[in-house]
PDB file of C-alpha atoms in Angstrom:
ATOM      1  CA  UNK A  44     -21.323   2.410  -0.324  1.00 49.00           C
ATOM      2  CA  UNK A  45     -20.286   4.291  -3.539  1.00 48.00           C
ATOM      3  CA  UNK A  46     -21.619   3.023  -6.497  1.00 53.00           C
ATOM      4  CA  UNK A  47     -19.394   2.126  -9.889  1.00 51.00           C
ATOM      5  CA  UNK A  48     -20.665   3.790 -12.694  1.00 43.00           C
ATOM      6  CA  UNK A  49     -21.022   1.344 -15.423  1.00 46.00           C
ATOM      7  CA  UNK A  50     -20.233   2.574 -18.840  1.00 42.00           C
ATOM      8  CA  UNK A  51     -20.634  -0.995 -20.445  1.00 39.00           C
ATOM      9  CA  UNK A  52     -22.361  -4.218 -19.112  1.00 40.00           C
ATOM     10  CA  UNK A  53     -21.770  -6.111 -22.426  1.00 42.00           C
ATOM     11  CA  UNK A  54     -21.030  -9.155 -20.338  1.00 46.00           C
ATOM     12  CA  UNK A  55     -20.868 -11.673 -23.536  1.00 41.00           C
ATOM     13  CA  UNK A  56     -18.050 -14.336 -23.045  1.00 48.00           C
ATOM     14  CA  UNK A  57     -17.223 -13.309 -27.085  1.00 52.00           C
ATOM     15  CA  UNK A  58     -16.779  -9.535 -25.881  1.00 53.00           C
ATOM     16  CA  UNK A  59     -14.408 -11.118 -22.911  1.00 59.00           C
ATOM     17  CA  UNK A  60     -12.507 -12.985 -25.750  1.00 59.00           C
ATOM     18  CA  UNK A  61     -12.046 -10.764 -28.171  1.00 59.00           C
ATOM     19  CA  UNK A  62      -8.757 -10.052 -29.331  1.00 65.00           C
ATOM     20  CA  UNK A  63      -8.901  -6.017 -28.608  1.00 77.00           C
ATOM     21  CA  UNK A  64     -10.726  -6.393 -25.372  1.00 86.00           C
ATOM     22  CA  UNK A  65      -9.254  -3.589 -22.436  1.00 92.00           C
ATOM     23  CA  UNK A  66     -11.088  -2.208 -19.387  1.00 95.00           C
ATOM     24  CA  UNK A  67     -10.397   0.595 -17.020  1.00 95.00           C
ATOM     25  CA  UNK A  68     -11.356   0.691 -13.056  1.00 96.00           C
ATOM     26  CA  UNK A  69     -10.799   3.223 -10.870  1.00 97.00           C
ATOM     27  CA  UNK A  70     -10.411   2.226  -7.355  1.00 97.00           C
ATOM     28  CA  UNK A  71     -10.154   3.982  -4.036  1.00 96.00           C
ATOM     29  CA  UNK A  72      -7.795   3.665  -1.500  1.00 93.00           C
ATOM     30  CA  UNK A  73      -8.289   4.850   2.005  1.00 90.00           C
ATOM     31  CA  UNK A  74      -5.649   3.847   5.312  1.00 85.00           C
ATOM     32  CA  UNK A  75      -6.906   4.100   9.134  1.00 77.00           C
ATOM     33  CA  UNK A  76      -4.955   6.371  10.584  1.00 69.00           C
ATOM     34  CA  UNK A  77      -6.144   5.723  14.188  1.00 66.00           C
ATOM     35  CA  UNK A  78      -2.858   3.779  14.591  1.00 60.00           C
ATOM     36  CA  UNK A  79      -0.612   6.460  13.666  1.00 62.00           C
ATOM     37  CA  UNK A  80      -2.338   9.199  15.359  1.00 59.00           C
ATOM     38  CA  UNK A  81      -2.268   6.843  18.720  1.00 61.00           C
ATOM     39  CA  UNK A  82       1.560   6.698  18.244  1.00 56.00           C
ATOM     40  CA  UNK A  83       2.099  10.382  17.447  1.00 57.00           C
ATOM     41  CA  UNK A  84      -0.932  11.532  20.820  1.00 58.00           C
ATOM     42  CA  UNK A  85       1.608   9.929  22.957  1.00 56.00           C
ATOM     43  CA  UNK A  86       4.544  11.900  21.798  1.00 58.00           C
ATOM     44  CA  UNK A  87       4.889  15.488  24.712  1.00 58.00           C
ATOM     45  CA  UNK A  88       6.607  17.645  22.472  1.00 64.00           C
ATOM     46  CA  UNK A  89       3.503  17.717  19.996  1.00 66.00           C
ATOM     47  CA  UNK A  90       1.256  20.599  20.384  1.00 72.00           C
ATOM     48  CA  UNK A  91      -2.693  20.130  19.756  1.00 72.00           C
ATOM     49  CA  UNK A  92      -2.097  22.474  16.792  1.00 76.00           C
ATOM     50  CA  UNK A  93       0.546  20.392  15.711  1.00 72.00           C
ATOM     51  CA  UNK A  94      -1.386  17.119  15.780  1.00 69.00           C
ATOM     52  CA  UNK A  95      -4.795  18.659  14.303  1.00 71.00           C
ATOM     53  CA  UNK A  96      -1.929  19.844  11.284  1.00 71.00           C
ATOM     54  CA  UNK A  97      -0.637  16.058  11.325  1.00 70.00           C
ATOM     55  CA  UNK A  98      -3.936  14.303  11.664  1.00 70.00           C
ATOM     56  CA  UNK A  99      -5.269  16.404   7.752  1.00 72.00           C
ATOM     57  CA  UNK A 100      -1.550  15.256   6.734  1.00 73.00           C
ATOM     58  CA  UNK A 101      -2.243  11.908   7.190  1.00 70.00           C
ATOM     59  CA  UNK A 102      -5.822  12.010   6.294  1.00 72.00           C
ATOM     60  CA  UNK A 103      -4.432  13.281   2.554  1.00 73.00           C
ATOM     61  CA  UNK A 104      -1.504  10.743   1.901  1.00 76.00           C
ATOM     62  CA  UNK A 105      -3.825   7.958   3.402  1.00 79.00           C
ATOM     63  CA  UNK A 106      -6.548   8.474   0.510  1.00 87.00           C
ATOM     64  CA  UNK A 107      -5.164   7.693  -2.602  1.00 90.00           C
ATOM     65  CA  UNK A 108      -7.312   6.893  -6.220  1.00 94.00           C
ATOM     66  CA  UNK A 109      -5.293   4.485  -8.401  1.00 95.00           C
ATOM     67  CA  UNK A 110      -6.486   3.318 -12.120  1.00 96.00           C
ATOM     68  CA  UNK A 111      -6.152  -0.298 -13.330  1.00 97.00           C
ATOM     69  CA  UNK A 112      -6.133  -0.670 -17.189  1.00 96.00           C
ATOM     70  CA  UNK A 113      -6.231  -4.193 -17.996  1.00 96.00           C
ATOM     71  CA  UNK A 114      -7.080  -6.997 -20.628  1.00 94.00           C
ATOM     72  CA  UNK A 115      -7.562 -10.276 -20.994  1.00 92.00           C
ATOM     73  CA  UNK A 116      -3.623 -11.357 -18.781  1.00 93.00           C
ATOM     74  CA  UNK A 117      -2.388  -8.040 -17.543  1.00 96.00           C
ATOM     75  CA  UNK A 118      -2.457  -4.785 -16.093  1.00 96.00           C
ATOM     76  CA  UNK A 119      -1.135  -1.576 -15.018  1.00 97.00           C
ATOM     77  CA  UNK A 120      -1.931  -0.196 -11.490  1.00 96.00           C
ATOM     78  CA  UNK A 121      -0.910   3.511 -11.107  1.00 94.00           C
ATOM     79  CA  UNK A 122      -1.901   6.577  -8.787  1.00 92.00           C
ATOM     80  CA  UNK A 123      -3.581   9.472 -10.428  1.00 87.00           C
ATOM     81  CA  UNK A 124      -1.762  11.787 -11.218  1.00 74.00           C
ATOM     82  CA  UNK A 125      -2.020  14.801  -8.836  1.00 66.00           C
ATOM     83  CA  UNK A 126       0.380  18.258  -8.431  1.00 59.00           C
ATOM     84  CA  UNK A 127       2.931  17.170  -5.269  1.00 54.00           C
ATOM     85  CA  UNK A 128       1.401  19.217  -2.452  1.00 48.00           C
ATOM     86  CA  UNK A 129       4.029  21.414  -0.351  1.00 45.00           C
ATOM     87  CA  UNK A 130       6.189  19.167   1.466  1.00 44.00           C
ATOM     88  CA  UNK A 131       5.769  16.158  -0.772  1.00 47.00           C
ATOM     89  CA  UNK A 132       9.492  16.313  -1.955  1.00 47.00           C
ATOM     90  CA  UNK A 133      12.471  14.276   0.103  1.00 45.00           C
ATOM     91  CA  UNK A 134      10.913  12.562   3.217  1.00 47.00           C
ATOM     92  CA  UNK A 135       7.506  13.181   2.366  1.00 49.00           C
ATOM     93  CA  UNK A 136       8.149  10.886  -0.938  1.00 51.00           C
ATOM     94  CA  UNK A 137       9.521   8.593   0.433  1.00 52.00           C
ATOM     95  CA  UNK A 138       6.856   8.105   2.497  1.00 52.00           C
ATOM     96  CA  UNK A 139       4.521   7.797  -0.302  1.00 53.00           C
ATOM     97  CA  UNK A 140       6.059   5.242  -2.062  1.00 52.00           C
ATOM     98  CA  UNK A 141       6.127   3.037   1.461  1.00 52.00           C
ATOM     99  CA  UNK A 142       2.003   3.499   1.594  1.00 49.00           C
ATOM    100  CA  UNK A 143       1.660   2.168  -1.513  1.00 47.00           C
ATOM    101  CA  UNK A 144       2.141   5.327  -3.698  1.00 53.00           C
ATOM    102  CA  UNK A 145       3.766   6.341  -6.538  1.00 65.00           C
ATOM    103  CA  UNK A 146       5.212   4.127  -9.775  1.00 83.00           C
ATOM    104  CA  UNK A 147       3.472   1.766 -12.218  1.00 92.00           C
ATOM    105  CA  UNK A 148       2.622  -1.566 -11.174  1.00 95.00           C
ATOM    106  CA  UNK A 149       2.417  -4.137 -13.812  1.00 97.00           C
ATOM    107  CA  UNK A 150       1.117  -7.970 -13.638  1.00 97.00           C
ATOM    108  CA  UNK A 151       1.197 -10.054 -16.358  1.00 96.00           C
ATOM    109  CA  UNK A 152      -0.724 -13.191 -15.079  1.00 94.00           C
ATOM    110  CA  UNK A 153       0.148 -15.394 -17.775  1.00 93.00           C
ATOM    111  CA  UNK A 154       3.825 -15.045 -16.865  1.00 94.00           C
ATOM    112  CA  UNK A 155       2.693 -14.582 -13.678  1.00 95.00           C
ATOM    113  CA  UNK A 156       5.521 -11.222 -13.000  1.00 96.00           C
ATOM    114  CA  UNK A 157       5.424  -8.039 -11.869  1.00 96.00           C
ATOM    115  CA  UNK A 158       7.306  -4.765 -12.729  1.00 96.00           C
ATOM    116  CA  UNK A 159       7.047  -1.919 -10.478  1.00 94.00           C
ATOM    117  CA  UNK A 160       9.200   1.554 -11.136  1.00 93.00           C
ATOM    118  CA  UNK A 161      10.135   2.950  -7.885  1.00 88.00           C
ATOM    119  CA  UNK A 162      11.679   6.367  -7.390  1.00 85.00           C
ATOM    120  CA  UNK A 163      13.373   7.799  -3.873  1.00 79.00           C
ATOM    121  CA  UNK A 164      15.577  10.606  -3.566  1.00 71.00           C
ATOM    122  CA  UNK A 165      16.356  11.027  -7.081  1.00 78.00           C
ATOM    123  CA  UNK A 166      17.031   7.121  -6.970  1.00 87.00           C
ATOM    124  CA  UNK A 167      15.128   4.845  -9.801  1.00 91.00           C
ATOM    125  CA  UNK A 168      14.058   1.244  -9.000  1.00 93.00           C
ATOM    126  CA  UNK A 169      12.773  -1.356 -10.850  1.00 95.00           C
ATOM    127  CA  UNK A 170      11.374  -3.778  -9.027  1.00 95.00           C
ATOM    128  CA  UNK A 171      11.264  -7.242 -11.398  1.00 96.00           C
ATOM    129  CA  UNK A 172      10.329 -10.113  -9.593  1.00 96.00           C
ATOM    130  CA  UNK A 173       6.935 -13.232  -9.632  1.00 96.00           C
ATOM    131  CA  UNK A 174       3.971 -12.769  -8.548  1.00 95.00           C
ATOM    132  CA  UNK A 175       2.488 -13.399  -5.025  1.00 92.00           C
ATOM    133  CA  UNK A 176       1.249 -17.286  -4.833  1.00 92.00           C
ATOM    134  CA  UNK A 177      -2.397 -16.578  -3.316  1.00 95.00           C
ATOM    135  CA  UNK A 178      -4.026 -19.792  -1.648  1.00 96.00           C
ATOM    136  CA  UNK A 179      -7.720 -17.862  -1.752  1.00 97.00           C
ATOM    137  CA  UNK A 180     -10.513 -19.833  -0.059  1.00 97.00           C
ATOM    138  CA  UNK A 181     -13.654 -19.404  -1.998  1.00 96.00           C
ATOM    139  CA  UNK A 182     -15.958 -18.338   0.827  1.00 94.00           C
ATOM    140  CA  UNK A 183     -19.379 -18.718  -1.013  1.00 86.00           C
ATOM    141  CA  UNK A 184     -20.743 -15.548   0.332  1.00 95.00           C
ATOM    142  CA  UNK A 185     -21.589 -12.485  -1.675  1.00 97.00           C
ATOM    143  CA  UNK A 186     -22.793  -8.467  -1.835  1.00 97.00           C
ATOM    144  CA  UNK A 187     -22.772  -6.127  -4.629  1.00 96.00           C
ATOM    145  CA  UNK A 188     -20.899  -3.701  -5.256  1.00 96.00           C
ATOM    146  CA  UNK A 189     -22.927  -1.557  -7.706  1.00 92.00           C
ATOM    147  CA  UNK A 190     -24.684  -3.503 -10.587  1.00 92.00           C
ATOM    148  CA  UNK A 191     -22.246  -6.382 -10.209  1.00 95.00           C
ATOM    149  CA  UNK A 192     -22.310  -9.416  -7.756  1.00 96.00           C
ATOM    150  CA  UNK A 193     -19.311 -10.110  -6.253  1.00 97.00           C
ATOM    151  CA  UNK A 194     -18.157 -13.041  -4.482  1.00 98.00           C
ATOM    152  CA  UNK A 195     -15.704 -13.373  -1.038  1.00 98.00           C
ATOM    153  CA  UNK A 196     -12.653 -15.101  -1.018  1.00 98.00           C
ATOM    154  CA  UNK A 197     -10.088 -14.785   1.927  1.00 97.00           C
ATOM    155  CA  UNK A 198      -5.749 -15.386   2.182  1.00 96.00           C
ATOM    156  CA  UNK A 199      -3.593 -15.397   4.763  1.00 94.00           C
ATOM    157  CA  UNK A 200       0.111 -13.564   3.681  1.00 88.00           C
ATOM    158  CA  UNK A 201       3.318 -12.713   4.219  1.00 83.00           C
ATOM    159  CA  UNK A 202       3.256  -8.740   5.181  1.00 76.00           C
ATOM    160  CA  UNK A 203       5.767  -6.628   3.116  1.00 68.00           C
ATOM    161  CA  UNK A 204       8.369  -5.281   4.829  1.00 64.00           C
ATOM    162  CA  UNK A 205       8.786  -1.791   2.633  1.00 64.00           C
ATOM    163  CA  UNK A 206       5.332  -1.136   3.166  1.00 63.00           C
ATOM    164  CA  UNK A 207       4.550   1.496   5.658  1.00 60.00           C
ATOM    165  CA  UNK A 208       1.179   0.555   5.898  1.00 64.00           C
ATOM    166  CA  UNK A 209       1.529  -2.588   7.546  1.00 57.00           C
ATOM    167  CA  UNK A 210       2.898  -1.857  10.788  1.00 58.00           C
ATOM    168  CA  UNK A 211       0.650  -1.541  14.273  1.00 60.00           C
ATOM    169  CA  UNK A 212       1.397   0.640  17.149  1.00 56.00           C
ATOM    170  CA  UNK A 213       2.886  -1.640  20.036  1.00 59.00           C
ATOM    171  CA  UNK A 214       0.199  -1.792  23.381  1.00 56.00           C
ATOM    172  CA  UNK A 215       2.529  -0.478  26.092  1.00 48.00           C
ATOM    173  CA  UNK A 216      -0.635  -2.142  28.329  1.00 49.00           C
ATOM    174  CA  UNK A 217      -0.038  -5.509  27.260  1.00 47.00           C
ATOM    175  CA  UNK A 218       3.822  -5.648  27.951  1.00 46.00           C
ATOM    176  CA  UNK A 219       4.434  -7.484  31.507  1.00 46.00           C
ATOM    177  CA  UNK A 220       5.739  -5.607  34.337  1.00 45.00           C
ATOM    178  CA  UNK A 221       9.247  -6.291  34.508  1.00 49.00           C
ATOM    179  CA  UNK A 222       9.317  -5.153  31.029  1.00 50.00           C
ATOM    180  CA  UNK A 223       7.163  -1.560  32.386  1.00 49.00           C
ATOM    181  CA  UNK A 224       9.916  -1.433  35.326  1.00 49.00           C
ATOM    182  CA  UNK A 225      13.094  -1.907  32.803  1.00 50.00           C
ATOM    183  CA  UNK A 226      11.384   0.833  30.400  1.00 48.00           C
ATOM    184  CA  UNK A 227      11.106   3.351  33.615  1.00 51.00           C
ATOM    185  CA  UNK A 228      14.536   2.440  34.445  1.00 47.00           C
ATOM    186  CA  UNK A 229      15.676   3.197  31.099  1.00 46.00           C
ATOM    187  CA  UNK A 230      14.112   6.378  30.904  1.00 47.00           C
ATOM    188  CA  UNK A 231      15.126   7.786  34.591  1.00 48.00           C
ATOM    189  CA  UNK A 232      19.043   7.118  33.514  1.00 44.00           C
ATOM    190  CA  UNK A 233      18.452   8.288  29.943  1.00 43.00           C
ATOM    191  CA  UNK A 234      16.008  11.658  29.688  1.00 44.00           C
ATOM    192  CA  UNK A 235      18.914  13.910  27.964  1.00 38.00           C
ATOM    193  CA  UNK A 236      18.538  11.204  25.578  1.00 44.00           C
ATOM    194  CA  UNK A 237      15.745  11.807  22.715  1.00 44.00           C
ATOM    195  CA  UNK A 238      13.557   8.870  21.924  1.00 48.00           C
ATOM    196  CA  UNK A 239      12.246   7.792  18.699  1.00 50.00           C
ATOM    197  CA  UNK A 240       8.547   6.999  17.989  1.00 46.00           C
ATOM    198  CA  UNK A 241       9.228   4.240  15.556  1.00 52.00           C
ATOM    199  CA  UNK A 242      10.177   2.192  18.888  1.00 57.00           C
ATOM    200  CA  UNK A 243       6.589   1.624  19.319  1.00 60.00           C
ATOM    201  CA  UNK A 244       5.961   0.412  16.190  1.00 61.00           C
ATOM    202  CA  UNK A 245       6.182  -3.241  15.476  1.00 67.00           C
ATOM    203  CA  UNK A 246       5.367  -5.275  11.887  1.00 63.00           C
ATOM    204  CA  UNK A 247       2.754  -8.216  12.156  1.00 66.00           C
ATOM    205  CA  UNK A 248       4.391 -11.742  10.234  1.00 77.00           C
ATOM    206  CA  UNK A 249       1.124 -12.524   8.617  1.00 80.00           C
ATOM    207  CA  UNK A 250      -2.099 -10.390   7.515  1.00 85.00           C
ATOM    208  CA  UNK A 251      -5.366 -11.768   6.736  1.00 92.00           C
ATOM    209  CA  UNK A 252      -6.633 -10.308   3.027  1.00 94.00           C
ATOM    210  CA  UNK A 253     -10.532 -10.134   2.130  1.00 97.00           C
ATOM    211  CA  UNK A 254     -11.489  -9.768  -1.387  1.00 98.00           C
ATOM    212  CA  UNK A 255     -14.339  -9.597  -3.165  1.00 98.00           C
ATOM    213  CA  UNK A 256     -14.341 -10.746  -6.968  1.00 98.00           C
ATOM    214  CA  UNK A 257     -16.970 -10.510  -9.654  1.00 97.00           C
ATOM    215  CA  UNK A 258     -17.005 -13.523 -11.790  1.00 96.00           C
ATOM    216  CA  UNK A 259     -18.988 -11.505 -14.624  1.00 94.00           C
ATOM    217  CA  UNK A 260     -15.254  -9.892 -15.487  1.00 94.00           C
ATOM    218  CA  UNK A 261     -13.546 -13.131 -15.993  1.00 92.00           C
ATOM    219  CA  UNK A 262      -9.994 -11.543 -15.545  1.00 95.00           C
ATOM    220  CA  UNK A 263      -7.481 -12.819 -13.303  1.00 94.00           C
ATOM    221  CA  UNK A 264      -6.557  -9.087 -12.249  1.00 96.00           C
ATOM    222  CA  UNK A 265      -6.810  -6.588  -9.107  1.00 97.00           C
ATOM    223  CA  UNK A 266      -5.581  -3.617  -7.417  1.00 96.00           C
ATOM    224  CA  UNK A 267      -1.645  -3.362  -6.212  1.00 92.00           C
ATOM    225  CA  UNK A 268      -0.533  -7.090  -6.533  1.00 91.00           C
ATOM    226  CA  UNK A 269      -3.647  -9.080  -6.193  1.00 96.00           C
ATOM    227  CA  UNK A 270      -4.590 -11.324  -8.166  1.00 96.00           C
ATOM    228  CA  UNK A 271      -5.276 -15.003  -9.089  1.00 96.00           C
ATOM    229  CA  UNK A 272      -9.231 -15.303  -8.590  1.00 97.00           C
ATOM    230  CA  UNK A 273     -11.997 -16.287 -11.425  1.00 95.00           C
ATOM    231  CA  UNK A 274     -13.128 -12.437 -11.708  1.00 96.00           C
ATOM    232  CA  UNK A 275     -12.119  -9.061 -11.449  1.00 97.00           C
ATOM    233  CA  UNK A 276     -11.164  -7.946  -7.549  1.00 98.00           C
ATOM    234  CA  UNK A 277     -13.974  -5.279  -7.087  1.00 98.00           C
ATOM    235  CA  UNK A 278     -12.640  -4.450  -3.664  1.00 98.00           C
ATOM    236  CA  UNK A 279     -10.100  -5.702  -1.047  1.00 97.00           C
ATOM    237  CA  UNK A 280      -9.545  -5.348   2.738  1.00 95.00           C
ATOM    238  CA  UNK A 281      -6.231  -6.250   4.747  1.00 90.00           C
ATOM    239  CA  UNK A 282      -8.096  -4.636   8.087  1.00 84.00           C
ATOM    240  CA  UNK A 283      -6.670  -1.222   7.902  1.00 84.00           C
ATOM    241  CA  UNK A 284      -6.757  -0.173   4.360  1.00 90.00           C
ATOM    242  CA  UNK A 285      -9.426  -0.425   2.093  1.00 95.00           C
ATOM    243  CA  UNK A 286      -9.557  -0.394  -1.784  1.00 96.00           C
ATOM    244  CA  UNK A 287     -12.787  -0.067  -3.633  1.00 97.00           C
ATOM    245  CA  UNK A 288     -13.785   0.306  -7.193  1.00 97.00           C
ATOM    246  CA  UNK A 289     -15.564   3.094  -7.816  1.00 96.00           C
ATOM    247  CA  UNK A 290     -15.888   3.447 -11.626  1.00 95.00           C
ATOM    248  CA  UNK A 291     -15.988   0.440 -14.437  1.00 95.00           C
ATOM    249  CA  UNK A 292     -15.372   0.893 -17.974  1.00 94.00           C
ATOM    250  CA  UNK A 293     -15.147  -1.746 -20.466  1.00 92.00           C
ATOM    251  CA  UNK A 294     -13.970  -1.696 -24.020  1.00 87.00           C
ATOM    252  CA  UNK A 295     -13.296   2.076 -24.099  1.00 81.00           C
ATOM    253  CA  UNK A 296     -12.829   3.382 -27.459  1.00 81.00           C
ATOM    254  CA  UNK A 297     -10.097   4.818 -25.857  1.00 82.00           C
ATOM    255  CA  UNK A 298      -7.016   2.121 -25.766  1.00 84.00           C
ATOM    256  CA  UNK A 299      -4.343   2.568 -23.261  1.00 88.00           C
ATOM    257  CA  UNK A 300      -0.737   0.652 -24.088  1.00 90.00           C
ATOM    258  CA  UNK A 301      -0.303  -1.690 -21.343  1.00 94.00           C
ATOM    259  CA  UNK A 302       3.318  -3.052 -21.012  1.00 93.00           C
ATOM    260  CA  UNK A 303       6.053  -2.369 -17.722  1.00 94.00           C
ATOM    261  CA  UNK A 304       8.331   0.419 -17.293  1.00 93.00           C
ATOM    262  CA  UNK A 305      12.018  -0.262 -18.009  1.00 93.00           C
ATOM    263  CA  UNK A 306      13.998   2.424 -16.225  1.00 92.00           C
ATOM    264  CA  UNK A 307      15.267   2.257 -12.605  1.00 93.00           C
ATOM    265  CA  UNK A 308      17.859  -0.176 -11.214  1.00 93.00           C
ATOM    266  CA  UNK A 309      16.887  -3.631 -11.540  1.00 96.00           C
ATOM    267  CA  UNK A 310      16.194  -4.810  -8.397  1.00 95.00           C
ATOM    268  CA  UNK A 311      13.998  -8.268  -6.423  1.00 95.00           C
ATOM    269  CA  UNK A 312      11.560  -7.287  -4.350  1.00 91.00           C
ATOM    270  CA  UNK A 313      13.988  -8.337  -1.008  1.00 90.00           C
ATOM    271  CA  UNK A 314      16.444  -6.323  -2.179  1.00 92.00           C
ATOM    272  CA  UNK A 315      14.165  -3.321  -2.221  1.00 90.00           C
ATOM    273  CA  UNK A 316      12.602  -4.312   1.044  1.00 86.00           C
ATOM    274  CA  UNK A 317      16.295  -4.505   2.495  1.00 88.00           C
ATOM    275  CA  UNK A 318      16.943  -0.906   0.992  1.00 86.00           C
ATOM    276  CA  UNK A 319      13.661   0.341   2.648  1.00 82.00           C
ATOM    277  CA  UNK A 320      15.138  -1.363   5.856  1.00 80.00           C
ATOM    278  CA  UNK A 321      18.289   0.354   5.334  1.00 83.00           C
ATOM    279  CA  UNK A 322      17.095   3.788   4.855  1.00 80.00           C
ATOM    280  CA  UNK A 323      14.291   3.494   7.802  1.00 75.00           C
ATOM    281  CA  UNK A 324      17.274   2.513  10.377  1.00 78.00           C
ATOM    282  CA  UNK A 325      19.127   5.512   8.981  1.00 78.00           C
ATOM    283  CA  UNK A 326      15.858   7.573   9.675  1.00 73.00           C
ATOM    284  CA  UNK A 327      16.271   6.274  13.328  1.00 70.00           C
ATOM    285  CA  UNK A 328      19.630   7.123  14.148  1.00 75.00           C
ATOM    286  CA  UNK A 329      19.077  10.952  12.479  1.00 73.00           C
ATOM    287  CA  UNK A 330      16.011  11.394  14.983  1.00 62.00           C
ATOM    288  CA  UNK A 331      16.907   9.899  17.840  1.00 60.00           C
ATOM    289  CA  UNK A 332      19.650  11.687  18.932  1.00 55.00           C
ATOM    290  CA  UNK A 333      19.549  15.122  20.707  1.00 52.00           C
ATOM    291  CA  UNK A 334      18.412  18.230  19.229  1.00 47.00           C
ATOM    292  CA  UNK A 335      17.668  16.492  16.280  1.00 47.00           C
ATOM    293  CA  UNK A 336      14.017  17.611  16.719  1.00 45.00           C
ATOM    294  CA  UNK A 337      12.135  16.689  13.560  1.00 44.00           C
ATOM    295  CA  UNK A 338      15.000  16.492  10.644  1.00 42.00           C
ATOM    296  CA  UNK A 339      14.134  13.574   8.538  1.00 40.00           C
ATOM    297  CA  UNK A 340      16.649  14.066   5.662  1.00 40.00           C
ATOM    298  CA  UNK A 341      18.898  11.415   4.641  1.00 37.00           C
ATOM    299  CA  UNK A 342      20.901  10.856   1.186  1.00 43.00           C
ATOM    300  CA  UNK A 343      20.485   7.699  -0.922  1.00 42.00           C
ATOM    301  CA  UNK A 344      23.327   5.997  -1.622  1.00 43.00           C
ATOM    302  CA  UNK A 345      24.186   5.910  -5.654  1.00 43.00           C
TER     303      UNK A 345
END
């Protein structure tokens, strides 16, 4: 396990309370991509070259590093900042902001409300709406996580909708037979027609979400949109991706202005799940038919 480098350990609960107090953590975010890559191994018309050019595709926009700045009731959460590789523009994105990329992510706790900016195809969102109600049960076990002793705690949620991350690859193998005999029939009457690989994707109702918090950083704050325990979230785990905190600072000299964007179209987070939604089916219909081989470009509507 990577260790945090600790640039303070001044854990005194009048450094925690003073008026100017602000920390920095750096976290890491990696995705399993064994999902994915099952979905896309099934597909004929993909080479080996093509998948081994896929697979390092995914492997990049599946490991992210974000940076929390925070203080004593909120935070910004934001992806650091990197050139756009070739290919990142459009499509490519979009898909970035749907895995969790991409925008500033504020939480005030004591208001308990987020603010997220959200741009796609030229298209600016702001995402203003309250944040997640967490029922976390207070396991009782704990592990460190560098010089700090963290402590479990487990939820059971609602899985986002716009987030790309979330959904499995179907098992064909578990599907009865009639249901293997009606797919065959389908595709003996149909095989001029092309297929889309999002048809074997589904998107789970509930996930269950492990974190670990460290009570020594009494601050209601974590990575993305968690939140609500008695200590700094250290690391969390939804079963395919991963965060970790791999670099602690506290009290910086260095202060960083935290407060919400204010551009973008105000929007609730349904609303921008229904636009995902919207765009995705569009997605669909522009790759399923034939000779649409792999065009993925679609216009947002203004």
């Amino acid at each position: 396990m990577k260790k945090i480098i600790v640039a303070s350990i001044l854990m005194f609960s009048g450094f925690i309370n003073a008026q100017n107090f602000q920390g920095v953590a750096v976290y890491e975010s990696k995705t399993s991509t064994a999902d994915f890559m099952r979905g896309i191994s099934g597909n004929r018309e993909i080479t080996p070259e093509m998948q081994k050019q896929m697979e390092e595709r995914m492997k990049k926009m599946f490991e992210k590093t974000f940076v929390l700045n925070f203080d004593k009731t909120a935070s910004i959460y934001k992806e650091e900042e990197k050139l756009d590789a070739p290919g990142q523009q459009g499509g490519g994105r979009m898909m970035m902001s749907m895995m969790g990329g991409g925008g500033t992510f504020y939480k005030n706790a004591k208001d308990k409300q987020y603010i997220v900016d959200k741009e796609i195809f030229g298209k600016e969102f702001l995402i203003k709406d309250s944040l997640p109600k967490y029922n976390w049960k207070l396991e009782g076990e704990s592990k460190q996580i560098g010089n700090y002793t963290c402590f479990k705690a487990t939820a059971v949620v609602k899985v986002s909708e716009s987030d790309f991350r979330n959904f499995r690859f179907r098992n064909r193998n578990n599907e009865n037979k009639e249901d293997e005999k009606k797919s065959e029939t389908i595709k003996d009457t149909a095989k001029a027609k092309k297929t889309n690989f999002t048809d074997d994707w589904e998107l789970p109702k509930e996930n269950t979400i492990t974190a670990w918090y460290c009570p020594e950083i009494p601050v209601n704050q974590g990575p993305e949109n968690y939140w609500g325990l008695p200590g700094l979230i250290l690391e969390v785990n939804d079963g395919k991706t991963v965060i970790l905190c791999s670099k602690l600072v506290l009290n910086s000299k260095e202060k960083v202005e935290i407060k919400p964007a204010t551009k973008g179209k105000v929007v609730t987070q349904k609303e921008y799940d229904e636009t995902i939604k919207k765009k995705m089916e569009e997605m669909r219909e522009m790759n399923s038919g034939p000779g649409s081989g792999n065009r993925m470009q679609f216009r947002m509507s203004r």
